XYZ file of N, CA, C and O in Angstrom:
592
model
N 152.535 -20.531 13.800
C 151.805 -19.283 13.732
C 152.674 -18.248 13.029
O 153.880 -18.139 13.251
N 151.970 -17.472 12.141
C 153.086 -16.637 11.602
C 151.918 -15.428 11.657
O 150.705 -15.465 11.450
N 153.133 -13.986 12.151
C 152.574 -12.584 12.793
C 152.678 -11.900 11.790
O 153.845 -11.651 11.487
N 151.723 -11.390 10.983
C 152.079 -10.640 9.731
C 151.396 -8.347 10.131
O 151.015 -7.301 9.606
N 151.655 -8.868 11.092
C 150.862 -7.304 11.732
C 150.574 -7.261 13.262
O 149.858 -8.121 13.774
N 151.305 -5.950 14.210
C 151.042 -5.786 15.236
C 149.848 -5.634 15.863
O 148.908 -5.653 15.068
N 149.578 -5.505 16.870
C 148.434 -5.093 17.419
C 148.298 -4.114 18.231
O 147.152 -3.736 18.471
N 149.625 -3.337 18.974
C 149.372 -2.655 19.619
C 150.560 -2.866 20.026
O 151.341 -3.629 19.457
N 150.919 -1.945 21.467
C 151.880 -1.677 22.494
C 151.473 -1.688 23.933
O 150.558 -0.935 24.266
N 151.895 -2.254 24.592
C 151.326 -2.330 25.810
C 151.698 -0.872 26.784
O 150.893 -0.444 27.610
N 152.301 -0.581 26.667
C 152.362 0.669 26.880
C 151.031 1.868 26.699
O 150.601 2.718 27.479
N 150.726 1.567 25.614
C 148.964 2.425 25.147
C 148.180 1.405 24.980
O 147.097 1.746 24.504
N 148.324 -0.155 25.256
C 147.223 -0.678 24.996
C 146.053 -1.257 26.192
O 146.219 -2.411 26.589
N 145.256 -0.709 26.575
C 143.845 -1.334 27.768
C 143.983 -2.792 27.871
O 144.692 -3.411 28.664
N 143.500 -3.082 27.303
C 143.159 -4.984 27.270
C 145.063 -5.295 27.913
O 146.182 -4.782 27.919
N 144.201 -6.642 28.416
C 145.947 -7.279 28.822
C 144.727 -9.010 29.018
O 143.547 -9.279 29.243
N 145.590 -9.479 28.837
C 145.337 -11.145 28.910
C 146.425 -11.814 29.946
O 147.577 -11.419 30.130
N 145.733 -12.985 30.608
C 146.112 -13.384 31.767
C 147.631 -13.754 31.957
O 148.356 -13.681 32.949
N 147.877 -14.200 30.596
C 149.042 -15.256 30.577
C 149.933 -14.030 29.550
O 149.547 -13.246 28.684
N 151.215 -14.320 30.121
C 151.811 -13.386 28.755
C 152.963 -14.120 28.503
O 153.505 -14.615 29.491
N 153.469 -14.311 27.403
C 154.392 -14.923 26.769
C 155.558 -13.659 26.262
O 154.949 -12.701 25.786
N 156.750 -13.510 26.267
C 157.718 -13.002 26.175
C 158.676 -13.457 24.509
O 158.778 -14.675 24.358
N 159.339 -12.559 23.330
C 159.962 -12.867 22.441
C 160.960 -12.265 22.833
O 160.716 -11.102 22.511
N 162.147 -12.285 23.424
C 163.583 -11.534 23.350
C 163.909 -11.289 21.779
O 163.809 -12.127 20.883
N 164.301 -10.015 21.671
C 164.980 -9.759 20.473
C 166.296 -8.821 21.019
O 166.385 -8.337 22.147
N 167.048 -8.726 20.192
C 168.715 -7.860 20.129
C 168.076 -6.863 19.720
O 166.996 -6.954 19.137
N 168.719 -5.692 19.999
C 167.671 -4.371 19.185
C 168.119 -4.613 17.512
O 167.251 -4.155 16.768
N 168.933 -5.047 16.999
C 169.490 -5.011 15.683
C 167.707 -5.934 14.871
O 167.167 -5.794 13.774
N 167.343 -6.816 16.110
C 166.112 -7.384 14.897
C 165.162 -7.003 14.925
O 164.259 -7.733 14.517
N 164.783 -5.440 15.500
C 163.760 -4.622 15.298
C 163.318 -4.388 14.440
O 162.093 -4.370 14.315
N 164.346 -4.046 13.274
C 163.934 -3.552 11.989
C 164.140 -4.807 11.335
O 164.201 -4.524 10.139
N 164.260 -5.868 11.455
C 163.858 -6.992 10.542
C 162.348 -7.592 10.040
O 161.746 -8.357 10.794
N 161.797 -7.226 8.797
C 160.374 -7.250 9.048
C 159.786 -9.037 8.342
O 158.725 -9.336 7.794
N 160.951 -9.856 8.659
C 160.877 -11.351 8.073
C 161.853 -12.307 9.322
O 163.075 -12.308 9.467
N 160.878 -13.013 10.045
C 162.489 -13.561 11.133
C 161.490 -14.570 11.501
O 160.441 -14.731 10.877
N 161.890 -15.331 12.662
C 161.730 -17.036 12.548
C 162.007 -16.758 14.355
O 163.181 -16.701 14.720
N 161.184 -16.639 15.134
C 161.375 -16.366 16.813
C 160.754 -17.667 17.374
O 160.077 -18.439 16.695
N 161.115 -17.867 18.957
C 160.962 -18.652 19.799
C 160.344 -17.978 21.467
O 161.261 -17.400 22.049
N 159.231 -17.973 22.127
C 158.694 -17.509 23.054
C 159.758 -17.869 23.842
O 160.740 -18.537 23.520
N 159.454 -17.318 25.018
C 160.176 -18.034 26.444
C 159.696 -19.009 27.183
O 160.025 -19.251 28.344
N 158.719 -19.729 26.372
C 157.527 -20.536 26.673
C 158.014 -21.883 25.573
O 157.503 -22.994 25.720
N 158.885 -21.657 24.658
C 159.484 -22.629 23.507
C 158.517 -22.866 22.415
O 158.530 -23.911 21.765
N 157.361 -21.544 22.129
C 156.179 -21.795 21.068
C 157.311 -21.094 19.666
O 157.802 -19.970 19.775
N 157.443 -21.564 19.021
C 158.464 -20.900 17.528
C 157.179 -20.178 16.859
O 156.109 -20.729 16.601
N 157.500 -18.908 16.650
C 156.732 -17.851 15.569
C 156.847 -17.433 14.584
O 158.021 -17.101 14.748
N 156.607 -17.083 13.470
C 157.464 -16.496 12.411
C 156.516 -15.167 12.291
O 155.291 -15.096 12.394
N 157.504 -14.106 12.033
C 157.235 -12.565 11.732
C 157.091 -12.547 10.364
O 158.026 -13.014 9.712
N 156.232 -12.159 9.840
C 156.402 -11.533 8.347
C 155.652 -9.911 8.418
O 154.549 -9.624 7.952
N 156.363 -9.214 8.958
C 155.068 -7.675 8.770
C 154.815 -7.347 7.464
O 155.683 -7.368 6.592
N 153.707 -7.054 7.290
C 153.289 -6.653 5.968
C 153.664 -5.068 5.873
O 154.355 -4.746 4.906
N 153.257 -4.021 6.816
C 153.651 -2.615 6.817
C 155.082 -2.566 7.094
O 155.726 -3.283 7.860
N 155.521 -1.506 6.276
C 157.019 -1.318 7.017
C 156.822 -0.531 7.912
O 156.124 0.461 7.705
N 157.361 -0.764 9.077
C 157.854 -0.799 10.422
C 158.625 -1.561 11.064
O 158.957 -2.746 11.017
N 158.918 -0.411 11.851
C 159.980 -1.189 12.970
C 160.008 -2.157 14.104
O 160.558 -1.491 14.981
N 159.744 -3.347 14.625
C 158.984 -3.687 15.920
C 160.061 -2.586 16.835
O 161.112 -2.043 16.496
N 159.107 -2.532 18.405
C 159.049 -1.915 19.419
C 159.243 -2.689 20.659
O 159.104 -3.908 20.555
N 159.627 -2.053 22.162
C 159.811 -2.816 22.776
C 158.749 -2.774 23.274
O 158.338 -1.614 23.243
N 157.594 -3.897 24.045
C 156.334 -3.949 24.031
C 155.712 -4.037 22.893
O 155.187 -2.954 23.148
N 155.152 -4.376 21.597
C 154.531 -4.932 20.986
C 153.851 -6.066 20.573
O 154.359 -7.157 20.314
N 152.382 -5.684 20.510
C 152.109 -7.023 20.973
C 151.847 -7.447 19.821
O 151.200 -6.746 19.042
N 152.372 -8.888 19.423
C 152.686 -9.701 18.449
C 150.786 -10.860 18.228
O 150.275 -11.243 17.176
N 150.295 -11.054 19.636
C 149.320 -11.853 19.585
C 148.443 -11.710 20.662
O 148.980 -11.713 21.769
N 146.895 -11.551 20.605
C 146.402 -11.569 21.916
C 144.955 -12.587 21.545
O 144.397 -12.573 20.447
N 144.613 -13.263 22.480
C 143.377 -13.775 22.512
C 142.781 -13.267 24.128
O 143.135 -12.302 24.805
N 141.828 -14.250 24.389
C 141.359 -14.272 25.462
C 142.137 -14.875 26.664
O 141.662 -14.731 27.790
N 143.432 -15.616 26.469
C 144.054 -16.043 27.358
C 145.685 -16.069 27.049
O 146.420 -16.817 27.693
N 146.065 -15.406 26.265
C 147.215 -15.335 26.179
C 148.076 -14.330 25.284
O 147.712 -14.519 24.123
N 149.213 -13.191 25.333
C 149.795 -12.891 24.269
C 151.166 -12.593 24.635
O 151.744 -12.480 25.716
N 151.536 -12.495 23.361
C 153.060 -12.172 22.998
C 153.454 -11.127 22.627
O 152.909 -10.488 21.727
N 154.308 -10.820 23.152
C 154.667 -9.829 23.236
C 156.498 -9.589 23.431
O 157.300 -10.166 24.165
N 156.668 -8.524 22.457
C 158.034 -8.074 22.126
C 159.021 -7.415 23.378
O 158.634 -6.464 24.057
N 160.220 -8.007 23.550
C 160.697 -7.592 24.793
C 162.414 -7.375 24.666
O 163.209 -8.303 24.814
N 162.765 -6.103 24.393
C 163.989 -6.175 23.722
C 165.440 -5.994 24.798
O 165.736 -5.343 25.800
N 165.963 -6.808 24.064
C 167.255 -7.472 25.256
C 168.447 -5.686 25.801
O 168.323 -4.555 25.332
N 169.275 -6.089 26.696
C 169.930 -5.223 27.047
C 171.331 -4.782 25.806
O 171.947 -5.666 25.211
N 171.508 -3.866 25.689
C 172.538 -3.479 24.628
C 173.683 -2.884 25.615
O 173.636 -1.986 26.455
N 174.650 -3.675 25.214
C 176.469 -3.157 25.749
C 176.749 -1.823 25.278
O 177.392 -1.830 24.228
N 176.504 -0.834 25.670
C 176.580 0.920 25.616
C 177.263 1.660 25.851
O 177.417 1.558 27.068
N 178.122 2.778 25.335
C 179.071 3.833 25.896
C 177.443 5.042 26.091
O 176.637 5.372 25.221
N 177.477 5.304 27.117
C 176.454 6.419 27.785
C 177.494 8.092 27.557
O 177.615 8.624 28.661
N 177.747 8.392 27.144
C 178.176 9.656 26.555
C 177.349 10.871 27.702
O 176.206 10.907 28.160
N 178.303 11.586 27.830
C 177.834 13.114 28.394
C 178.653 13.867 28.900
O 179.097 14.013 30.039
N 178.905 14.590 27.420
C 180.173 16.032 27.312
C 179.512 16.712 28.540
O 178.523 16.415 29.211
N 180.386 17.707 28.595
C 180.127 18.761 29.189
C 180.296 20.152 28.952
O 180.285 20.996 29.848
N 180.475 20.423 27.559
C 180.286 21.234 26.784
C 179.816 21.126 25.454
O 179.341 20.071 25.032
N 179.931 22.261 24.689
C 178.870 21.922 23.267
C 180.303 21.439 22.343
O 180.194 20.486 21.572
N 181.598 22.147 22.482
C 183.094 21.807 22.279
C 183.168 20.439 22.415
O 183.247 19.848 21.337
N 183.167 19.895 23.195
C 183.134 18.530 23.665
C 181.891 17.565 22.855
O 182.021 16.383 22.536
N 181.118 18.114 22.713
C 179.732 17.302 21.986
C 179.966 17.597 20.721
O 179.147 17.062 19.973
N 181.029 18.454 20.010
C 180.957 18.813 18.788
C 182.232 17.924 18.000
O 182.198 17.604 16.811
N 183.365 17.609 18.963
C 184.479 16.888 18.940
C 183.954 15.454 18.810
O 184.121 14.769 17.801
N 183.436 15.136 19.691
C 182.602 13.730 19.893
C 181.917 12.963 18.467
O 182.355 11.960 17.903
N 180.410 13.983 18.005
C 180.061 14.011 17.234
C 180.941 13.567 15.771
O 181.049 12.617 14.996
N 181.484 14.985 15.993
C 182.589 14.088 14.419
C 183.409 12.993 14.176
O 183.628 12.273 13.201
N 183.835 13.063 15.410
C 184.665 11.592 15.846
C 183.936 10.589 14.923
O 184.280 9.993 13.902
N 182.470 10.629 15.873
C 181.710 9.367 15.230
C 180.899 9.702 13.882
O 180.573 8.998 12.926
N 180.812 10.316 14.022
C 180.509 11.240 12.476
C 181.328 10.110 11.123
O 180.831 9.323 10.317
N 182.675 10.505 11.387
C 183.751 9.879 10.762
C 184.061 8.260 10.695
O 185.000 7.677 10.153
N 182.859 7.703 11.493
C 183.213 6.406 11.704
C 182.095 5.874 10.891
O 182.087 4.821 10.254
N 181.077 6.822 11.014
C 179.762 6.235 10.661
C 179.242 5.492 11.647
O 178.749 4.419 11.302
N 179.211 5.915 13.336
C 178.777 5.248 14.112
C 176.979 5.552 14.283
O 176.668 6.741 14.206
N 176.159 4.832 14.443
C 174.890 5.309 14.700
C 174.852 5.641 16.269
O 175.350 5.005 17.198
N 173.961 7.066 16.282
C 174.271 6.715 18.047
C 172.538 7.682 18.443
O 171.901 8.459 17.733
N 172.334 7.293 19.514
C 170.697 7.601 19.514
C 170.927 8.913 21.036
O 171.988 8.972 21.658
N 169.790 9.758 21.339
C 169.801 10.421 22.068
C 168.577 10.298 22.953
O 167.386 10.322 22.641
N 169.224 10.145 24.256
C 168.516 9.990 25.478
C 168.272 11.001 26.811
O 168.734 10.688 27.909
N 167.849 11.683 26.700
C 167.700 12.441 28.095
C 169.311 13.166 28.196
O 169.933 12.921 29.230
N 169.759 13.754 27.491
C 171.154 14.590 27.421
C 172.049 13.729 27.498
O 173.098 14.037 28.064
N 171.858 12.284 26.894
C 173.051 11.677 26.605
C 173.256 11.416 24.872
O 172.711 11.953 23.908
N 174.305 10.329 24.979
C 174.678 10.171 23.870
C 175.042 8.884 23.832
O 176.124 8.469 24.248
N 173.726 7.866 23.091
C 174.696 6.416 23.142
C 174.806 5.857 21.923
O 174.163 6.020 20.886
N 176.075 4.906 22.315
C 176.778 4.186 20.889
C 176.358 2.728 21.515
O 175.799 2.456 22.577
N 176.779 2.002 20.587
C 176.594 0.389 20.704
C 178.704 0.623 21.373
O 179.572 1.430 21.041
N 178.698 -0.400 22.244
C 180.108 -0.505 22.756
C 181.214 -0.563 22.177
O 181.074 -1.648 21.612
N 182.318 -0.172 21.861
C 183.330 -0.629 21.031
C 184.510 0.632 21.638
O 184.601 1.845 21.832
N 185.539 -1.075 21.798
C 186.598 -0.112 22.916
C 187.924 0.800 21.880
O 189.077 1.031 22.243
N 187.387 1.111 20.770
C 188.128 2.126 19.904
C 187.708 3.091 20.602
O 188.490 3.838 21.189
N 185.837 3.291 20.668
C 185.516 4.323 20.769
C 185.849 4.518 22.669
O 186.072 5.633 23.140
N 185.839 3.991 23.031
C 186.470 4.111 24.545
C 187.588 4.730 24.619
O 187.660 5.785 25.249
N 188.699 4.171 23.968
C 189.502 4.496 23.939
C 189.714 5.862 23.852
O 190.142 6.395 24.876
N 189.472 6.732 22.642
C 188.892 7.899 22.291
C 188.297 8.566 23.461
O 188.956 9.323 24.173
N 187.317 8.349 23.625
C 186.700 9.188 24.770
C 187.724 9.489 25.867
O 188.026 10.676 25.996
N 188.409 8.429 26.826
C 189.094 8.525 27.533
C 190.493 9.968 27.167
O 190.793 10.984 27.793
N 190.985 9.394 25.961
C 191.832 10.481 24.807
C 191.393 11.812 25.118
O 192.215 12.564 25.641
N 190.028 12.299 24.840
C 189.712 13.782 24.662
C 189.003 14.096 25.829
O 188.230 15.052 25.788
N 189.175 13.260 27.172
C 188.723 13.491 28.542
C 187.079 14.026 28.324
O 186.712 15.128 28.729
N 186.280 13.179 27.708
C 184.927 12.945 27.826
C 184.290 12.256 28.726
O 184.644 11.105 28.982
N 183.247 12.848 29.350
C 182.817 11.757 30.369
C 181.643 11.021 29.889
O 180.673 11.501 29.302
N 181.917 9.374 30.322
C 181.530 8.294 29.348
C 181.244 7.074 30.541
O 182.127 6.722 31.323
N 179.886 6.510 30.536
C 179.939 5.350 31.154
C 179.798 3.988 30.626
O 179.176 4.064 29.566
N 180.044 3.029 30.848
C 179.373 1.594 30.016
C 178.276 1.131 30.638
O 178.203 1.062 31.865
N 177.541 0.855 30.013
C 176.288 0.232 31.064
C 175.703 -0.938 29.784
O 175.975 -0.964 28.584
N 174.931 -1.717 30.497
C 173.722 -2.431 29.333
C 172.686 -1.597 29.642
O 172.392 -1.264 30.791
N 172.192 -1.293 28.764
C 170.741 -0.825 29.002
C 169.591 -0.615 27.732
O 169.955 -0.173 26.642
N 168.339 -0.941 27.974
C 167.700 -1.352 26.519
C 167.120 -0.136 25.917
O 166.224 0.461 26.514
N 167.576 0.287 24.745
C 166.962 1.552 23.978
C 165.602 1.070 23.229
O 165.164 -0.045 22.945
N 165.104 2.456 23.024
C 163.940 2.147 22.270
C 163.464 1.361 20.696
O 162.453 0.811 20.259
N 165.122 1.753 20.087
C 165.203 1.409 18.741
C 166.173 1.019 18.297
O 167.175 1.315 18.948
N 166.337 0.398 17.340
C 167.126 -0.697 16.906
C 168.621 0.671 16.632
O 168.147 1.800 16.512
N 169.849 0.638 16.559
C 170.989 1.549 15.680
C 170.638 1.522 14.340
O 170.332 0.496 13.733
N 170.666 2.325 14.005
C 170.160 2.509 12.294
C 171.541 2.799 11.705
O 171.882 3.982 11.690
N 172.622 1.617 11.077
C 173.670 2.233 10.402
C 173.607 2.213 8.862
O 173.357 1.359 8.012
N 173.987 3.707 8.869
C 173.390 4.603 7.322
C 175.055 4.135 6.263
O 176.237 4.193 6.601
N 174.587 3.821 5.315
C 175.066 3.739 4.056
C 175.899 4.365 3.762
O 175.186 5.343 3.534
N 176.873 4.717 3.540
C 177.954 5.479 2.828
C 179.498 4.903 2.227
O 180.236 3.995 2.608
N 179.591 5.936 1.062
C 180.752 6.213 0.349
C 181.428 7.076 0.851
O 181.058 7.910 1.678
N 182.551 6.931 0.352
C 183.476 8.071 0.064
C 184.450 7.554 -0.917
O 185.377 6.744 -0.877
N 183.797 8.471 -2.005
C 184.629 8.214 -3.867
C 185.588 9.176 -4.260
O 186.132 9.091 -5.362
């Protein structure tokens, strides 16, 4: 079977079918719009989206009358960030600024994908910082750059 277009989110979507089948993805293969998946059920799928987009967590990949699939994105190894000043969020920022780290914003935090440089650091400029897994909405988007 190959998925060339979503159908929805279960999150906003009414209909639900009896049986549901599960795709784990890493958030990194969100934005992959060509990939080769396996249910938790062992049915192999292939993605080809025709629109560019991003998959989502909850998206539903397939529905009939008795069964769908649906997108279910795995836990990500995280520094949970939360200065306690704007000094502190502004220090931070450039830090990763300078690294070119992608980092997404959650409810007055600040998360990175894990990496014990950046631990390190934090600990350094007495930031308060937790590790956790926990699954974000969207894939890290790391942006392109020079310096010539």
């Amino acid at each position: 079977m190959i998925i060339e277009k979503v159908i929805g989110n279960v999150a906003t979507f009414e209909k639900r079918a009896p049986h549901v089948e599960r795709v784990y993805l890493q958030s990194d293969d969100l934005v992959k719009r060509i990939q080769r998946v396996v249910t938790d059920h062992g049915n192999e799928i292939g993605i080809r989206l025709k629109d560019h987009r991003e998959l989502l967590d909850g998206d539903i990949l397939f529905m009939n009358e008795r069964n769908m699939i649906i997108v279910s994105v795995k836990e990500d190894d995280l520094l949970v960030i939360k200065p306690i000043s704007i000094q502190q969020m502004g220090e931070i920022a450039h830090q990763l600024g300078n690294r070119h780290l992608p980092a997404q914003f959650e409810a007055g935090e600040m998360l990175v994908q894990y990496d014990y440089l950046v631990e390190e650091l934090l600990m350094e400029l007495s930031i308060p910082y937790k590790r956790e897994n926990r699954k974000v909405k969207q894939a890290f988007r790391h942006i392109g750059h020079r310096h010539d």
